[in-house]
Tab-separated table of C-alpha atoms and ligand atoms in Angstrom:
chain	number	residue	atom	x	y	z
A	76	MET	CA	-17.623	25.516	-19.215
A	77	LEU	CA	-16.414	22.671	-16.981
A	78	ARG	CA	-12.737	21.835	-17.050
A	79	VAL	CA	-10.895	19.135	-15.170
A	80	GLU	CA	-7.212	20.005	-15.292
A	81	GLY	CA	-4.602	17.395	-14.477
A	82	VAL	CA	-6.474	15.883	-11.552
A	83	SER	CA	-4.793	13.107	-9.568
A	84	VAL	CA	-6.121	11.277	-6.515
A	85	ALA	CA	-4.347	8.504	-4.618
A	86	PHE	CA	-5.656	6.321	-1.804
A	87	GLY	CA	-2.479	5.070	-0.151
A	88	GLU	CA	-0.573	3.262	-2.903
A	89	LYS	CA	-3.591	3.145	-5.182
A	90	ARG	CA	-3.800	5.837	-7.865
A	91	ALA	CA	-7.532	6.220	-8.391
A	92	LEU	CA	-7.045	9.133	-10.811
A	93	ASP	CA	-3.810	9.924	-12.591
A	94	ASP	CA	-3.485	13.260	-14.410
A	95	VAL	CA	-7.013	13.420	-15.810
A	96	TRP	CA	-7.865	16.221	-18.242
A	97	LEU	CA	-11.397	16.762	-19.427
A	98	GLU	CA	-13.527	19.538	-20.874
A	99	LEU	CA	-17.299	19.886	-21.169
A	100	ALA	CA	-18.948	22.500	-23.360
A	101	HIS	CA	-22.253	24.093	-22.390
A	102	GLY	CA	-25.143	21.788	-23.254
A	103	GLU	CA	-22.842	18.855	-23.916
A	104	VAL	CA	-23.418	15.364	-22.558
A	105	VAL	CA	-20.206	13.454	-21.987
A	106	THR	CA	-20.228	9.868	-20.816
A	107	VAL	CA	-17.398	8.307	-18.849
A	108	LEU	CA	-16.956	4.649	-19.698
A	109	GLY	CA	-14.637	2.358	-17.810
A	110	PRO	CA	-14.446	-0.958	-16.008
A	111	SER	CA	-15.032	-1.327	-12.296
A	112	GLY	CA	-12.308	0.384	-10.295
A	113	SER	CA	-11.141	2.616	-13.161
A	114	GLY	CA	-11.843	5.788	-11.153
A	115	LYS	CA	-15.224	6.884	-12.555
A	116	SER	CA	-16.916	7.607	-9.229
A	117	THR	CA	-13.784	9.225	-7.851
A	118	LEU	CA	-13.783	11.611	-10.806
A	119	LEU	CA	-17.385	12.643	-10.137
A	120	ARG	CA	-16.685	13.014	-6.417
A	121	VAL	CA	-13.773	15.341	-7.138
A	122	ILE	CA	-15.927	17.499	-9.431
A	123	ALA	CA	-18.747	17.560	-6.880
A	124	GLY	CA	-16.336	18.587	-4.135
A	125	LEU	CA	-16.759	15.400	-2.105
A	126	GLU	CA	-13.137	14.395	-2.665
A	127	ARG	CA	-10.136	16.698	-2.679
A	128	PRO	CA	-7.657	16.082	-5.504
A	129	ASP	CA	-3.972	15.641	-4.611
A	130	ARG	CA	-3.066	17.561	-7.734
A	131	GLY	CA	-4.864	19.517	-10.443
A	132	ARG	CA	-8.031	21.556	-10.300
A	133	VAL	CA	-11.660	21.754	-11.379
A	134	VAL	CA	-12.802	24.956	-13.085
A	135	LEU	CA	-16.452	25.827	-13.686
A	136	ASP	CA	-17.305	28.859	-15.827
A	137	GLY	CA	-13.823	30.206	-15.249
A	138	VAL	CA	-13.890	29.807	-11.456
A	139	ASP	CA	-11.508	27.445	-9.658
A	140	LEU	CA	-13.754	25.360	-7.409
A	141	ALA	CA	-11.014	24.497	-4.889
A	142	GLY	CA	-12.440	26.721	-2.151
A	143	VAL	CA	-16.115	26.201	-3.033
A	144	PRO	CA	-18.045	23.726	-0.847
A	145	PRO	CA	-20.187	21.064	-2.574
A	146	HIS	CA	-23.559	22.746	-2.012
A	147	ARG	CA	-22.349	26.021	-3.515
A	148	ARG	CA	-20.924	24.560	-6.721
A	149	GLY	CA	-24.152	24.602	-8.726
A	150	ILE	CA	-23.739	20.903	-9.437
A	151	GLY	CA	-26.587	18.379	-9.420
A	152	LEU	CA	-25.966	14.770	-8.434
A	153	VAL	CA	-27.758	11.553	-9.292
A	154	PHE	CA	-26.148	8.416	-7.951
A	155	GLN	CA	-27.195	4.798	-8.269
A	156	ASP	CA	-27.741	4.478	-4.548
A	157	HIS	CA	-27.932	8.141	-3.682
A	158	ALA	CA	-30.841	7.529	-1.381
A	159	LEU	CA	-33.847	9.785	-1.524
A	160	PHE	CA	-34.905	11.315	1.783
A	161	PRO	CA	-37.013	8.440	3.108
A	162	HIS	CA	-39.097	10.548	5.485
A	163	ARG	CA	-40.165	13.058	2.853
A	164	ASP	CA	-42.749	12.376	0.195
A	165	VAL	CA	-42.072	12.760	-3.522
A	166	TRP	CA	-42.856	16.479	-3.426
A	167	GLY	CA	-40.610	17.068	-0.417
A	168	ASN	CA	-37.749	15.343	-2.212
A	169	VAL	CA	-38.194	17.199	-5.495
A	170	VAL	CA	-38.336	20.701	-3.985
A	171	PHE	CA	-35.654	20.104	-1.330
A	172	GLY	CA	-32.934	21.938	-3.250
A	173	LEU	CA	-35.226	24.868	-4.019
A	174	ARG	CA	-36.045	25.275	-0.322
A	175	MET	CA	-32.347	25.133	0.534
A	176	GLN	CA	-31.780	27.898	-1.999
A	177	GLY	CA	-34.414	29.979	-0.243
A	178	ALA	CA	-36.612	30.187	-3.319
A	179	ALA	CA	-39.961	31.989	-2.998
A	180	PRO	CA	-42.983	29.757	-2.304
A	181	GLU	CA	-44.571	30.480	-5.709
A	182	GLU	CA	-41.312	29.608	-7.441
A	183	ILE	CA	-41.034	26.366	-5.437
A	184	GLU	CA	-44.603	25.467	-6.384
A	185	ARG	CA	-44.120	26.274	-10.075
A	186	ARG	CA	-40.740	24.623	-10.479
A	187	GLY	CA	-41.788	21.535	-8.498
A	188	ARG	CA	-44.788	20.976	-10.784
A	189	GLU	CA	-42.698	21.565	-13.862
A	190	LEU	CA	-40.129	18.967	-12.805
A	191	LEU	CA	-42.693	16.335	-11.857
A	192	ALA	CA	-44.328	16.760	-15.251
A	193	LEU	CA	-40.938	16.548	-16.917
A	194	VAL	CA	-40.151	13.156	-15.396
A	195	GLY	CA	-43.719	11.911	-15.830
A	196	LEU	CA	-44.643	11.724	-12.145
A	197	GLU	CA	-47.609	14.090	-11.910
A	198	GLY	CA	-50.000	12.890	-9.225
A	199	PHE	CA	-47.169	11.273	-7.213
A	200	GLU	CA	-46.687	14.354	-4.964
A	201	ARG	CA	-47.882	12.787	-1.720
A	202	ARG	CA	-46.509	9.287	-2.271
A	203	SER	CA	-43.924	8.130	0.210
A	204	VAL	CA	-40.728	7.421	-1.704
A	205	SER	CA	-40.413	3.999	-0.092
A	206	THR	CA	-43.519	2.876	-2.028
A	207	LEU	CA	-42.020	3.752	-5.408
A	208	SER	CA	-40.518	1.317	-7.904
A	209	GLY	CA	-36.807	1.570	-8.686
A	210	GLY	CA	-37.495	3.400	-11.934
A	211	GLU	CA	-39.827	5.877	-10.236
A	212	GLN	CA	-37.252	6.517	-7.529
A	213	GLN	CA	-34.632	7.309	-10.150
A	214	ARG	CA	-37.054	9.752	-11.777
A	215	VAL	CA	-37.551	11.486	-8.431
A	216	ALA	CA	-33.779	11.619	-7.944
A	217	LEU	CA	-33.429	13.164	-11.396
A	218	ALA	CA	-36.166	15.745	-10.734
A	219	ARG	CA	-34.617	16.595	-7.383
A	220	ALA	CA	-31.204	17.120	-8.976
A	221	LEU	CA	-32.581	19.239	-11.836
A	222	ALA	CA	-34.975	21.415	-9.796
A	223	PRO	CA	-32.414	23.994	-8.584
A	224	ARG	CA	-31.179	24.429	-12.204
A	225	PRO	CA	-27.652	23.076	-11.690
A	226	ARG	CA	-25.001	24.296	-14.089
A	227	VAL	CA	-23.739	20.764	-14.459
A	228	LEU	CA	-25.432	17.459	-13.743
A	229	LEU	CA	-23.319	14.504	-12.622
A	230	LEU	CA	-24.811	11.026	-12.878
A	231	ASP	CA	-23.108	7.909	-11.513
A	232	GLU	CA	-24.593	4.733	-13.017
A	233	PRO	CA	-28.108	6.077	-12.399
A	234	LEU	CA	-29.743	3.149	-14.184
A	235	GLY	CA	-27.436	0.486	-12.790
A	236	SER	CA	-29.950	-1.209	-10.537
A	237	LEU	CA	-32.818	-1.335	-13.032
A	238	ASP	CA	-33.832	-4.202	-15.268
A	239	ARG	CA	-32.925	-4.089	-18.933
A	240	ARG	CA	-36.299	-2.982	-20.338
A	241	LEU	CA	-36.783	-0.192	-17.848
A	242	ARG	CA	-33.202	0.867	-18.391
A	243	ASP	CA	-33.692	1.139	-22.147
A	244	ARG	CA	-36.833	3.195	-21.652
A	245	LEU	CA	-35.281	5.549	-19.103
A	246	LEU	CA	-32.260	5.865	-21.350
A	247	ASP	CA	-34.480	7.162	-24.164
A	248	ASP	CA	-36.249	9.512	-21.741
A	249	LEU	CA	-32.945	10.817	-20.434
A	250	ALA	CA	-31.552	11.471	-23.908
A	251	ASP	CA	-34.723	13.344	-24.790
A	252	LEU	CA	-34.702	15.328	-21.555
A	253	PHE	CA	-31.039	16.312	-21.814
A	254	ASP	CA	-31.684	17.478	-25.335
A	255	ARG	CA	-34.750	19.563	-24.530
A	256	LEU	CA	-33.278	21.174	-21.416
A	257	GLN	CA	-29.826	21.670	-22.929
A	258	VAL	CA	-28.387	20.029	-19.820
A	259	THR	CA	-24.632	19.921	-19.417
A	260	ALA	CA	-23.960	16.492	-17.974
A	261	LEU	CA	-21.232	14.036	-17.133
A	262	TYR	CA	-22.649	10.524	-17.049
A	263	VAL	CA	-20.719	7.575	-15.657
A	264	THR	CA	-21.358	4.005	-16.723
A	265	HIS	CA	-19.550	0.730	-17.339
A	266	ASP	CA	-22.055	-0.131	-20.066
A	267	GLN	CA	-20.877	0.598	-23.594
A	268	GLY	CA	-24.431	0.691	-24.968
A	269	GLU	CA	-25.436	3.307	-22.447
A	270	ALA	CA	-22.300	5.376	-23.000
A	271	PHE	CA	-22.742	5.381	-26.777
A	272	ALA	CA	-26.491	6.034	-26.677
A	273	LEU	CA	-26.230	9.067	-24.444
A	274	GLY	CA	-22.855	10.683	-24.987
A	275	ASP	CA	-22.058	13.389	-27.513
A	276	ARG	CA	-18.551	12.327	-26.587
A	277	VAL	CA	-17.292	9.356	-24.618
A	278	VAL	CA	-14.301	9.367	-22.278
A	279	VAL	CA	-12.770	5.935	-21.854
A	280	LEU	CA	-11.185	5.654	-18.423
A	281	ARG	CA	-8.667	2.928	-17.605
A	282	ASP	CA	-6.698	2.598	-14.376
A	283	GLY	CA	-7.407	6.214	-13.494
A	284	ARG	CA	-6.184	7.549	-16.818
A	285	VAL	CA	-8.045	8.771	-19.880
A	286	ALA	CA	-7.366	6.132	-22.513
A	287	GLN	CA	-9.361	7.876	-25.247
A	288	VAL	CA	-11.925	10.623	-25.845
A	289	GLY	CA	-14.165	10.822	-28.880
A	290	ALA	CA	-17.639	10.701	-30.366
A	291	PRO	CA	-19.121	7.176	-30.332
A	292	ASP	CA	-18.531	6.772	-34.079
A	293	GLU	CA	-14.918	7.863	-33.746
A	294	LEU	CA	-14.212	5.430	-30.930
A	295	TRP	CA	-15.810	2.590	-32.825
A	296	ALA	CA	-13.962	3.387	-36.039
A	297	ARG	CA	-10.578	4.149	-34.463
A	298	PRO	CA	-10.100	2.764	-30.966
A	299	ALA	CA	-6.811	4.013	-29.508
A	300	ASP	CA	-5.396	0.561	-28.824
A	301	ALA	CA	-6.245	-3.112	-28.564
A	302	ASP	CA	-7.342	-2.714	-24.977
A	303	VAL	CA	-9.901	-0.001	-25.723
A	304	ALA	CA	-11.092	-2.055	-28.697
A	305	GLN	CA	-11.626	-5.092	-26.453
A	306	PHE	CA	-13.482	-3.007	-23.938
A	307	LEU	CA	-15.817	-1.689	-26.648
A	308	GLY	CA	-16.509	-5.270	-27.674
A	309	LEU	CA	-14.310	-5.219	-30.763
A	310	SER	CA	-12.515	-8.526	-30.446
A	311	ASN	CA	-11.178	-9.013	-33.984
A	312	VAL	CA	-7.717	-7.716	-33.178
A	313	ARG	CA	-4.575	-9.373	-34.445
A	314	ASP	CA	-1.078	-8.000	-35.027
A	315	GLY	CA	-2.222	-4.437	-34.503
A	316	ARG	CA	-5.045	-4.805	-37.009
A	317	LEU	CA	-8.689	-4.542	-36.117
A	318	VAL	CA	-11.481	-5.896	-38.276
A	319	ARG	CA	-14.820	-4.245	-37.525
A	320	PRO	CA	-17.451	-6.970	-37.174
A	321	GLU	CA	-19.860	-5.153	-39.496
A	322	ALA	CA	-17.216	-5.286	-42.255
A	323	VAL	CA	-17.302	-9.081	-42.295
A	324	ARG	CA	-19.642	-10.443	-44.968
A	325	VAL	CA	-20.867	-13.978	-44.671
A	326	ARG	CA	-22.594	-16.135	-47.314
A	327	PRO	CA	-23.530	-19.780	-47.090
A	328	ALA	CA	-20.982	-21.897	-48.974
A	329	ARG	CA	-22.494	-23.003	-52.285
A	330	ASP	CA	-23.206	-26.683	-52.791
A	331	GLY	CA	-19.930	-28.503	-53.364
A	332	ALA	CA	-17.776	-25.458	-52.443
A	333	ARG	CA	-15.757	-25.653	-49.240
A	334	GLY	CA	-16.188	-22.018	-48.286
A	335	SER	CA	-13.598	-20.355	-46.103
A	336	GLY	CA	-14.765	-21.106	-42.601
A	337	VAL	CA	-17.388	-22.449	-40.267
A	338	VAL	CA	-19.879	-20.810	-37.903
A	339	GLU	CA	-19.081	-21.700	-34.294
A	340	ALA	CA	-21.773	-19.705	-32.559
A	341	ALA	CA	-24.630	-17.366	-33.372
A	342	ARG	CA	-26.073	-14.944	-30.860
A	343	ARG	CA	-29.104	-12.786	-31.551
A	344	MET	CA	-28.891	-9.187	-30.315
A	345	GLY	CA	-32.042	-7.394	-31.374
A	346	PRO	CA	-32.030	-6.966	-35.154
A	347	LEU	CA	-28.384	-8.038	-35.296
A	348	VAL	CA	-26.909	-11.499	-35.167
A	349	GLN	CA	-23.399	-11.858	-33.880
A	350	LEU	CA	-21.576	-14.760	-35.484
A	351	ARG	CA	-18.391	-16.289	-34.177
A	352	LEU	CA	-16.502	-17.790	-37.115
A	353	ARG	CA	-13.496	-20.069	-37.346
A	354	LEU	CA	-11.634	-19.667	-40.598
A	355	ASP	CA	-9.846	-22.622	-42.156
A	356	ASP	CA	-6.451	-21.117	-41.261
A	357	GLY	CA	-7.492	-21.364	-37.606
A	358	THR	CA	-8.259	-17.662	-36.991
A	359	ARG	CA	-11.380	-16.675	-35.129
A	360	LEU	CA	-13.456	-13.811	-36.431
A	361	ASP	CA	-16.590	-12.058	-35.147
A	362	ALA	CA	-19.171	-10.913	-37.655
A	363	ALA	CA	-22.253	-8.776	-37.061
A	364	VAL	CA	-24.905	-9.479	-39.655
A	365	THR	CA	-28.428	-8.279	-40.244
A	366	ALA	CA	-30.452	-10.787	-42.130
A	367	LEU	CA	-33.858	-12.377	-41.939
A	368	ASP	CA	-32.170	-15.711	-42.308
A	369	HIS	CA	-28.677	-16.175	-40.908
A	370	PRO	CA	-26.237	-19.097	-40.953
A	371	ARG	CA	-26.382	-21.518	-37.996
A	372	PRO	CA	-23.619	-23.013	-35.896
A	373	GLY	CA	-21.915	-25.748	-37.915
A	374	ASP	CA	-22.723	-24.175	-41.311
A	375	ARG	CA	-19.856	-23.679	-43.705
A	376	VAL	CA	-19.643	-20.146	-45.025
A	377	GLU	CA	-17.846	-17.938	-47.515
A	378	VAL	CA	-16.248	-15.016	-45.673
A	379	GLU	CA	-15.318	-11.694	-47.216
A	380	ILE	CA	-13.918	-8.626	-45.454
A	381	ASP	CA	-14.606	-5.094	-46.650
A	382	PRO	CA	-11.153	-3.461	-46.583
A	383	LYS	CA	-12.742	-0.200	-45.422
A	384	GLY	CA	-13.520	-1.940	-42.150
A	385	ILE	CA	-9.897	-2.819	-41.400
A	386	VAL	CA	-8.332	-0.456	-38.885
A	387	LEU	CA	-4.648	-0.170	-38.021
A	388	LEU	CA	-4.257	0.358	-34.286
B	290	ATP	N1	-12.234	6.103	-0.099
B	290	ATP	C1	-11.414	5.232	-0.683
B	290	ATP	N2	-10.416	4.621	-0.003
B	290	ATP	C2	-9.567	3.757	-0.590
B	290	ATP	N3	-9.656	3.407	-1.884
B	290	ATP	C3	-10.628	3.954	-2.625
B	290	ATP	C4	-11.561	4.883	-2.062
B	290	ATP	N4	-12.416	5.269	-3.056
B	290	ATP	C5	-12.025	4.594	-4.160
B	290	ATP	N5	-10.962	3.811	-3.917
B	290	ATP	C6	-10.263	2.962	-4.899
B	290	ATP	O1	-9.986	3.741	-6.030
B	290	ATP	C7	-10.221	3.008	-7.231
B	290	ATP	C8	-11.252	3.702	-8.088
B	290	ATP	O2	-12.506	3.640	-7.440
B	290	ATP	P1	-13.845	4.202	-8.079
B	290	ATP	O3	-14.919	4.013	-7.085
B	290	ATP	O4	-13.606	5.584	-8.561
B	290	ATP	O5	-14.043	3.226	-9.333
B	290	ATP	P2	-15.275	3.100	-10.326
B	290	ATP	O6	-14.722	3.231	-11.705
B	290	ATP	O7	-16.342	4.045	-9.925
B	290	ATP	O8	-15.741	1.587	-10.126
B	290	ATP	P3	-17.218	0.935	-10.152
B	290	ATP	O9	-17.580	0.776	-11.616
B	290	ATP	O10	-17.031	-0.379	-9.502
B	290	ATP	O11	-18.149	1.853	-9.429
B	290	ATP	C9	-10.638	1.627	-6.770
B	290	ATP	O12	-9.522	0.798	-6.805
B	290	ATP	C10	-11.129	1.826	-5.360
B	290	ATP	O13	-10.948	0.684	-4.578
B	291	MG	MG1	-18.319	3.777	-9.235
């Protein structure tokens, strides 16, 4: 339904996008993951019609969008700092797009209520947006973008400015909402957790080029190269071989036995503990373990690697 075909954009010497190809099916949520400066926002701006590509084209439902101005593209936008209209209340913000479309008053009323309920902001109609919390503002921005029933929703780090807990909650809400409404969305983030949680597929962008596209499980199991692996947080790469951290088994060395390495650091991440190990041959190895009781820094351990978790890059 949405196709980006060989899009390139340069700013002077800087190639922000370099021959990017991308396809979104109806109802699909694709996340774009890449470090700062990799071209994520530029890609969304090209699709939205806010930036003209030097080469390539954007096609929506079979129509080349080159001559179509932003407000006629049927694309909804939610940006991190895409300010709400400060002089309108919540209601005025949510129904703005419907009014611009010239929708009938009953339709505006009905759709506005529906959207407020959807994002959990019933009763907020008359609140000035400047009195809302960051999370509430992002919900209003989402409702405003969804109200005119866009064909595609583009989101640029919409949760970037929120604290971790709120972000996790909104992330769950978003996933649920996208699912129920069958939204077709392209969601930009530099956070791997966010990209994996939300995306049916993930596009890894690097220096304006698509480094890899795949479902979260595929990327994790077969990153295209050492660089993508590093970016996903897979740091056990040596000589073109990747060891997935969940394939590393760790047992305390039995009394008297030397074991095969020592724990250098242990970091709790929710139910998982990430261990940094130093093997006796000097190699470093990351292990992700779930256990009620895990080895501590300084402990000697027996290390075993499940061969199924070794990936050739
Ligand atoms: N209007 C512009 N003029 C000049 N250079 C630009 C312009 N817009 C973007 N760039 C450059 O293009 C590159 C890609 O920028 P872009 O904003 O797309 O990155 P990004 O992946 O969204 O980064 P971030 O995660 O920091 O938001 C950067 O090097 C940026 O400096
Ligand atoms: Mg950006």
